[in-house]
PDB file of N, CA and C in Angstrom:
ATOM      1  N   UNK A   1     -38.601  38.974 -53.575  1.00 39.00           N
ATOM      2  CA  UNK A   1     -39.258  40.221 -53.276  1.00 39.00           C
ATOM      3  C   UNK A   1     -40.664  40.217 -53.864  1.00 39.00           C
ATOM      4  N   UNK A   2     -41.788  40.720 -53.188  1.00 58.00           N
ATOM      5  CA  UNK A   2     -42.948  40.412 -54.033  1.00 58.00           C
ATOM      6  C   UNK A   2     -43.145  42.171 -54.291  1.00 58.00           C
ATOM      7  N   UNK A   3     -43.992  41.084 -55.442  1.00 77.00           N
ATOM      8  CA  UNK A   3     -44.552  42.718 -55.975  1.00 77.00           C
ATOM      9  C   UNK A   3     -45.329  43.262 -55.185  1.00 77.00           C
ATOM     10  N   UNK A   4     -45.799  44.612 -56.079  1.00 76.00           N
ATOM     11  CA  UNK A   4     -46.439  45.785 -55.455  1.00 76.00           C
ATOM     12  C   UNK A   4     -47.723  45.379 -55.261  1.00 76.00           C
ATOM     13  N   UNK A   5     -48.372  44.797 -56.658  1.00 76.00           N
ATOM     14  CA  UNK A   5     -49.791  43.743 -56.494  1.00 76.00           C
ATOM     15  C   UNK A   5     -50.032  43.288 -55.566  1.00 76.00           C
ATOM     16  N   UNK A   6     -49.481  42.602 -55.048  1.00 81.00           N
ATOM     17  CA  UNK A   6     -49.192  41.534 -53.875  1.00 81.00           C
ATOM     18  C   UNK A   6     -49.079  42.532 -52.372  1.00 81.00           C
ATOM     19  N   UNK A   7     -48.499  42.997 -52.475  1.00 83.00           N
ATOM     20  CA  UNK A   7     -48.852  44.219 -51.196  1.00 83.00           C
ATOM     21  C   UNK A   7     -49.868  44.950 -50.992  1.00 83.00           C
ATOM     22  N   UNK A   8     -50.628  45.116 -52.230  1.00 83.00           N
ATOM     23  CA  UNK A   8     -51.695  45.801 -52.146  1.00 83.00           C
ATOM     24  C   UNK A   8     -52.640  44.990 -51.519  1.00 83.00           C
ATOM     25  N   UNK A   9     -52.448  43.783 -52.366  1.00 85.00           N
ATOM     26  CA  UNK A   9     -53.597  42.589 -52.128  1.00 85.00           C
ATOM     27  C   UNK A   9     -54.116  42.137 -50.539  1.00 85.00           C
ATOM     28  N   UNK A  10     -52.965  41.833 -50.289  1.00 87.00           N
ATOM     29  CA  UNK A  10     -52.402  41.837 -48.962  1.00 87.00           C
ATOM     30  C   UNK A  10     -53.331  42.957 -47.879  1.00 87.00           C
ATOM     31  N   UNK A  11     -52.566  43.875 -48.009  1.00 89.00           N
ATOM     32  CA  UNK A  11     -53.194  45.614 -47.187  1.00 89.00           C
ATOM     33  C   UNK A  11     -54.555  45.226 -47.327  1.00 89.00           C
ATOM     34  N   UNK A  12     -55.356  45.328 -48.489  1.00 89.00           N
ATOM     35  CA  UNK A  12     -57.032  44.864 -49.117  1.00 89.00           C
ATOM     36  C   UNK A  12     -57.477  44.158 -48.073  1.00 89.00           C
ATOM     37  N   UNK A  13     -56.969  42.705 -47.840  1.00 89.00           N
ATOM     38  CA  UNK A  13     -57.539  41.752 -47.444  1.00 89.00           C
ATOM     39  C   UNK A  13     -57.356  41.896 -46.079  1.00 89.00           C
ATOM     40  N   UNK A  14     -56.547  42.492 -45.726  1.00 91.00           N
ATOM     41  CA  UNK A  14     -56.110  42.195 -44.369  1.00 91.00           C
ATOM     42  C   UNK A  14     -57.557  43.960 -43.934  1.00 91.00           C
ATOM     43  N   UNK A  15     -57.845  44.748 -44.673  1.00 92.00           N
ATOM     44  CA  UNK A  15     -58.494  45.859 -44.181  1.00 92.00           C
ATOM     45  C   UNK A  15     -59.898  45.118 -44.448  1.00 92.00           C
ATOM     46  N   UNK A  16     -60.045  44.595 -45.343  1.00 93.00           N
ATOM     47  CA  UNK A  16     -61.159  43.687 -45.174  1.00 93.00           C
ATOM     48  C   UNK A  16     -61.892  42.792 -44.572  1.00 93.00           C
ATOM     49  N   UNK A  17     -60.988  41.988 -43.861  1.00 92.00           N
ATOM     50  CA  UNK A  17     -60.985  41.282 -42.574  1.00 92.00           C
ATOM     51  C   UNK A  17     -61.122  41.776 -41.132  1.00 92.00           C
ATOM     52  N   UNK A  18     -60.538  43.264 -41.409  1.00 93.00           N
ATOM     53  CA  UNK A  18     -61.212  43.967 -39.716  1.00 93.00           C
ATOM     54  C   UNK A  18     -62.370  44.446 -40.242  1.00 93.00           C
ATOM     55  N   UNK A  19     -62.276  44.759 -41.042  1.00 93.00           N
ATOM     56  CA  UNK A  19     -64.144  45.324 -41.313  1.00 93.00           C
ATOM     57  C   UNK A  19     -64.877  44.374 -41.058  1.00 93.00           C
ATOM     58  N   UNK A  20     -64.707  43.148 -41.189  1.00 91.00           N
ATOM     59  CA  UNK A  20     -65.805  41.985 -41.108  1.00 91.00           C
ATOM     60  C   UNK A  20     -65.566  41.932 -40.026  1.00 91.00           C
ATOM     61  N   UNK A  21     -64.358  41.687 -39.189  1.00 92.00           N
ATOM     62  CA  UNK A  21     -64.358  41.495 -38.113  1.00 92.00           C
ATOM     63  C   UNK A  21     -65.062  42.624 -36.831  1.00 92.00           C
ATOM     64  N   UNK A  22     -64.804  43.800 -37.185  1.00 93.00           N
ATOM     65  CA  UNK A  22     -65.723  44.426 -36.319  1.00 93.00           C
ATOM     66  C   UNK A  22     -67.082  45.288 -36.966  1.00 93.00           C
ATOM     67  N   UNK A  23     -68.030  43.690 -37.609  1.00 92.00           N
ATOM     68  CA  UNK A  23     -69.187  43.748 -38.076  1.00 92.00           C
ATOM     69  C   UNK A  23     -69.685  44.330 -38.996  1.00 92.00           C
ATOM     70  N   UNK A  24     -68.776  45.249 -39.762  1.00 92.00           N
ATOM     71  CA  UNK A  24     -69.247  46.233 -40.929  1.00 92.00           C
ATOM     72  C   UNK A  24     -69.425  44.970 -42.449  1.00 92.00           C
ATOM     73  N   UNK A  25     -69.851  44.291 -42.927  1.00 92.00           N
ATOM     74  CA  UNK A  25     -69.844  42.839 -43.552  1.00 92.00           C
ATOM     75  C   UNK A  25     -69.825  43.688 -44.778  1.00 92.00           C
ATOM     76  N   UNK A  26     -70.897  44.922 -45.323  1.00 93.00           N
ATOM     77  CA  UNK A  26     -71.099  45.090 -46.295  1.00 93.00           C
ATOM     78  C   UNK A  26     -69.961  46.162 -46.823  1.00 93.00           C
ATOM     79  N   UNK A  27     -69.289  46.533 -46.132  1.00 92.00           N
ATOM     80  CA  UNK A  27     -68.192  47.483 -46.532  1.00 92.00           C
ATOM     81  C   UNK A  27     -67.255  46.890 -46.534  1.00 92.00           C
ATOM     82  N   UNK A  28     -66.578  45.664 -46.174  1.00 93.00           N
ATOM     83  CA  UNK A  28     -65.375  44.234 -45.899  1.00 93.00           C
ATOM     84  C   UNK A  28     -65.901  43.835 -47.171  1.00 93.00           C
ATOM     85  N   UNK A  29     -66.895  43.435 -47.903  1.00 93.00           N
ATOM     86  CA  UNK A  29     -67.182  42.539 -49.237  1.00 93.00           C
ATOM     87  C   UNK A  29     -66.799  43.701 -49.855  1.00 93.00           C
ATOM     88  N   UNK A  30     -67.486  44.851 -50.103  1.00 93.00           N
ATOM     89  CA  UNK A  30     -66.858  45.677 -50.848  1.00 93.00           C
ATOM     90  C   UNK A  30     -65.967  45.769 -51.056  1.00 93.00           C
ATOM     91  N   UNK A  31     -64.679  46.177 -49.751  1.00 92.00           N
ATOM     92  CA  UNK A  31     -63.409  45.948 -50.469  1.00 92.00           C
ATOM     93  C   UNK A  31     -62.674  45.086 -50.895  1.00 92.00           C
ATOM     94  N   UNK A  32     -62.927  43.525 -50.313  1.00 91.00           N
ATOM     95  CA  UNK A  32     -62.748  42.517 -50.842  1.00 91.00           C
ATOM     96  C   UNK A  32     -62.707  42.373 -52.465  1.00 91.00           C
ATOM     97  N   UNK A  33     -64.240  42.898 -52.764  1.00 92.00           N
ATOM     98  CA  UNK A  33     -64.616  42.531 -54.370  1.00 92.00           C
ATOM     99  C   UNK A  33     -64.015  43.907 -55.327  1.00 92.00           C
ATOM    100  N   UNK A  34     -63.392  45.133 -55.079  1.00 90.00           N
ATOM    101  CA  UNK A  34     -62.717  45.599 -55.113  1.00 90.00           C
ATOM    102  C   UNK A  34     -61.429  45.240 -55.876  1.00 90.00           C
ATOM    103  N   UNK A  35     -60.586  45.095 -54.833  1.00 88.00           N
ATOM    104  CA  UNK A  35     -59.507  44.453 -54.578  1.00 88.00           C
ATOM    105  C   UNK A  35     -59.360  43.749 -55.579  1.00 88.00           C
ATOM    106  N   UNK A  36     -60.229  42.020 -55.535  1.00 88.00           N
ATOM    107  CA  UNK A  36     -60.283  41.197 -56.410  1.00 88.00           C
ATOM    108  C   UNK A  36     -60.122  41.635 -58.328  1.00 88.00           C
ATOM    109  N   UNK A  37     -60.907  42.838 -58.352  1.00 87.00           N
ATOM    110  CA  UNK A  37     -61.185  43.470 -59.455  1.00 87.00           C
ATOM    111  C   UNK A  37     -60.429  44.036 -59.740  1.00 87.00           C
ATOM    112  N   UNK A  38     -59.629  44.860 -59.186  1.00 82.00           N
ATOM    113  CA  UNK A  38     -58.636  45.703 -59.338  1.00 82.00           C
ATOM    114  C   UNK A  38     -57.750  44.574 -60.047  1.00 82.00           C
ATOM    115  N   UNK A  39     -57.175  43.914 -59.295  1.00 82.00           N
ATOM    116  CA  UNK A  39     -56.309  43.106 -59.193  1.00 82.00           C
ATOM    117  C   UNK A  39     -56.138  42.324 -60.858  1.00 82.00           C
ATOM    118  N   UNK A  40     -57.240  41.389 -61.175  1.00 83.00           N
ATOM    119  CA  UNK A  40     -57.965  40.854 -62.118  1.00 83.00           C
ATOM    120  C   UNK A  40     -57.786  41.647 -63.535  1.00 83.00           C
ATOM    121  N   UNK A  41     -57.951  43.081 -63.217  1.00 77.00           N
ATOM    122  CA  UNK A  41     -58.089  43.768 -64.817  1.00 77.00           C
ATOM    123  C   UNK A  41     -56.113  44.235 -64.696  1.00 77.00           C
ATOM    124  N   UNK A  42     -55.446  44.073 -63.659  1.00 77.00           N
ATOM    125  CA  UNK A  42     -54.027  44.883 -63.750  1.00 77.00           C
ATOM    126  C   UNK A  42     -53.460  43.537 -64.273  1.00 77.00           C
ATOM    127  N   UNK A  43     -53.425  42.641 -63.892  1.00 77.00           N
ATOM    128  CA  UNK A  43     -52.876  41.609 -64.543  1.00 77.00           C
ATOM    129  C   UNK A  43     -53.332  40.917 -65.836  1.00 77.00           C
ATOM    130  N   UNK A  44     -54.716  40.647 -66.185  1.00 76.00           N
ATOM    131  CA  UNK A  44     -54.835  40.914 -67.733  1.00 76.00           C
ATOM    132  C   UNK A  44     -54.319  42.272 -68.780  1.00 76.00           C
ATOM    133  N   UNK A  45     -53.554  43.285 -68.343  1.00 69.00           N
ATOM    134  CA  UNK A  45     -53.430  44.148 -68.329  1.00 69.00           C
ATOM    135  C   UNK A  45     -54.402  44.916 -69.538  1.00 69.00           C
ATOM    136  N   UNK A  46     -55.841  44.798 -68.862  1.00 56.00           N
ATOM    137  CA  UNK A  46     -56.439  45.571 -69.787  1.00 56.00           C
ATOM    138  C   UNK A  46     -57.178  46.824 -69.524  1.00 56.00           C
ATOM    139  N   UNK A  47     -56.104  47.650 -68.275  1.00 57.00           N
ATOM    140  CA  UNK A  47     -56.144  49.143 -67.876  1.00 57.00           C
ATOM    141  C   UNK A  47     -55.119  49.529 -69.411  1.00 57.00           C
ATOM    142  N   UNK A  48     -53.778  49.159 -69.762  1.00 67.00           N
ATOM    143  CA  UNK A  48     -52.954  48.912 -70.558  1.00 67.00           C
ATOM    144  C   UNK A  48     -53.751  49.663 -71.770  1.00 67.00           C
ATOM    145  N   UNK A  49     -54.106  48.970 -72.409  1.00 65.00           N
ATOM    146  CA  UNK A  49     -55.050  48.806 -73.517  1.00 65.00           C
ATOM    147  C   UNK A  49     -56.591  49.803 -73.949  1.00 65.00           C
ATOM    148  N   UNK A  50     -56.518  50.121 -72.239  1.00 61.00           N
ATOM    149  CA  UNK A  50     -57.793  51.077 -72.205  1.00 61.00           C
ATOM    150  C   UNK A  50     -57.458  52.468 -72.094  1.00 61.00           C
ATOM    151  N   UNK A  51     -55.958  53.049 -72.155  1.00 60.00           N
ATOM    152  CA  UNK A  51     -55.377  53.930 -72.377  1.00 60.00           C
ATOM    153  C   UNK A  51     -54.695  54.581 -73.174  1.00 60.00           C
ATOM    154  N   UNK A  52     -54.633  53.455 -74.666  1.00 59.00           N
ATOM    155  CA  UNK A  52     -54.064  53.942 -75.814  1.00 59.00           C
ATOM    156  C   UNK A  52     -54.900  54.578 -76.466  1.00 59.00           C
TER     157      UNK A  52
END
């Protein structure tokens, strides 16, 4: 079963890819780099840490 991460990631990339695909480039990187980021600080978990 994959995680929730992984679904998100997923949804991200895949909404990112029609944006590029129907020419919007700078709003597709956005959510791309997003995504990436999101992703990046939940698994170092240092949202975690930024809430105590």
């Amino acid at each position: 079963m994959e995680s929730s991460t992984s679904k998100s990631l997923m949804a991200l990339g895949l909404l990112a890819g029609l944006m590029i695909g129907t020419g919007h480039i700078g709003g597709g990187l956005a959510v791309a780099v997003a995504a990436g980021a999101s992703a990046w600080m939940a698994r170092s978990e240092a949202v975690k840490r930024d809430l105590r």
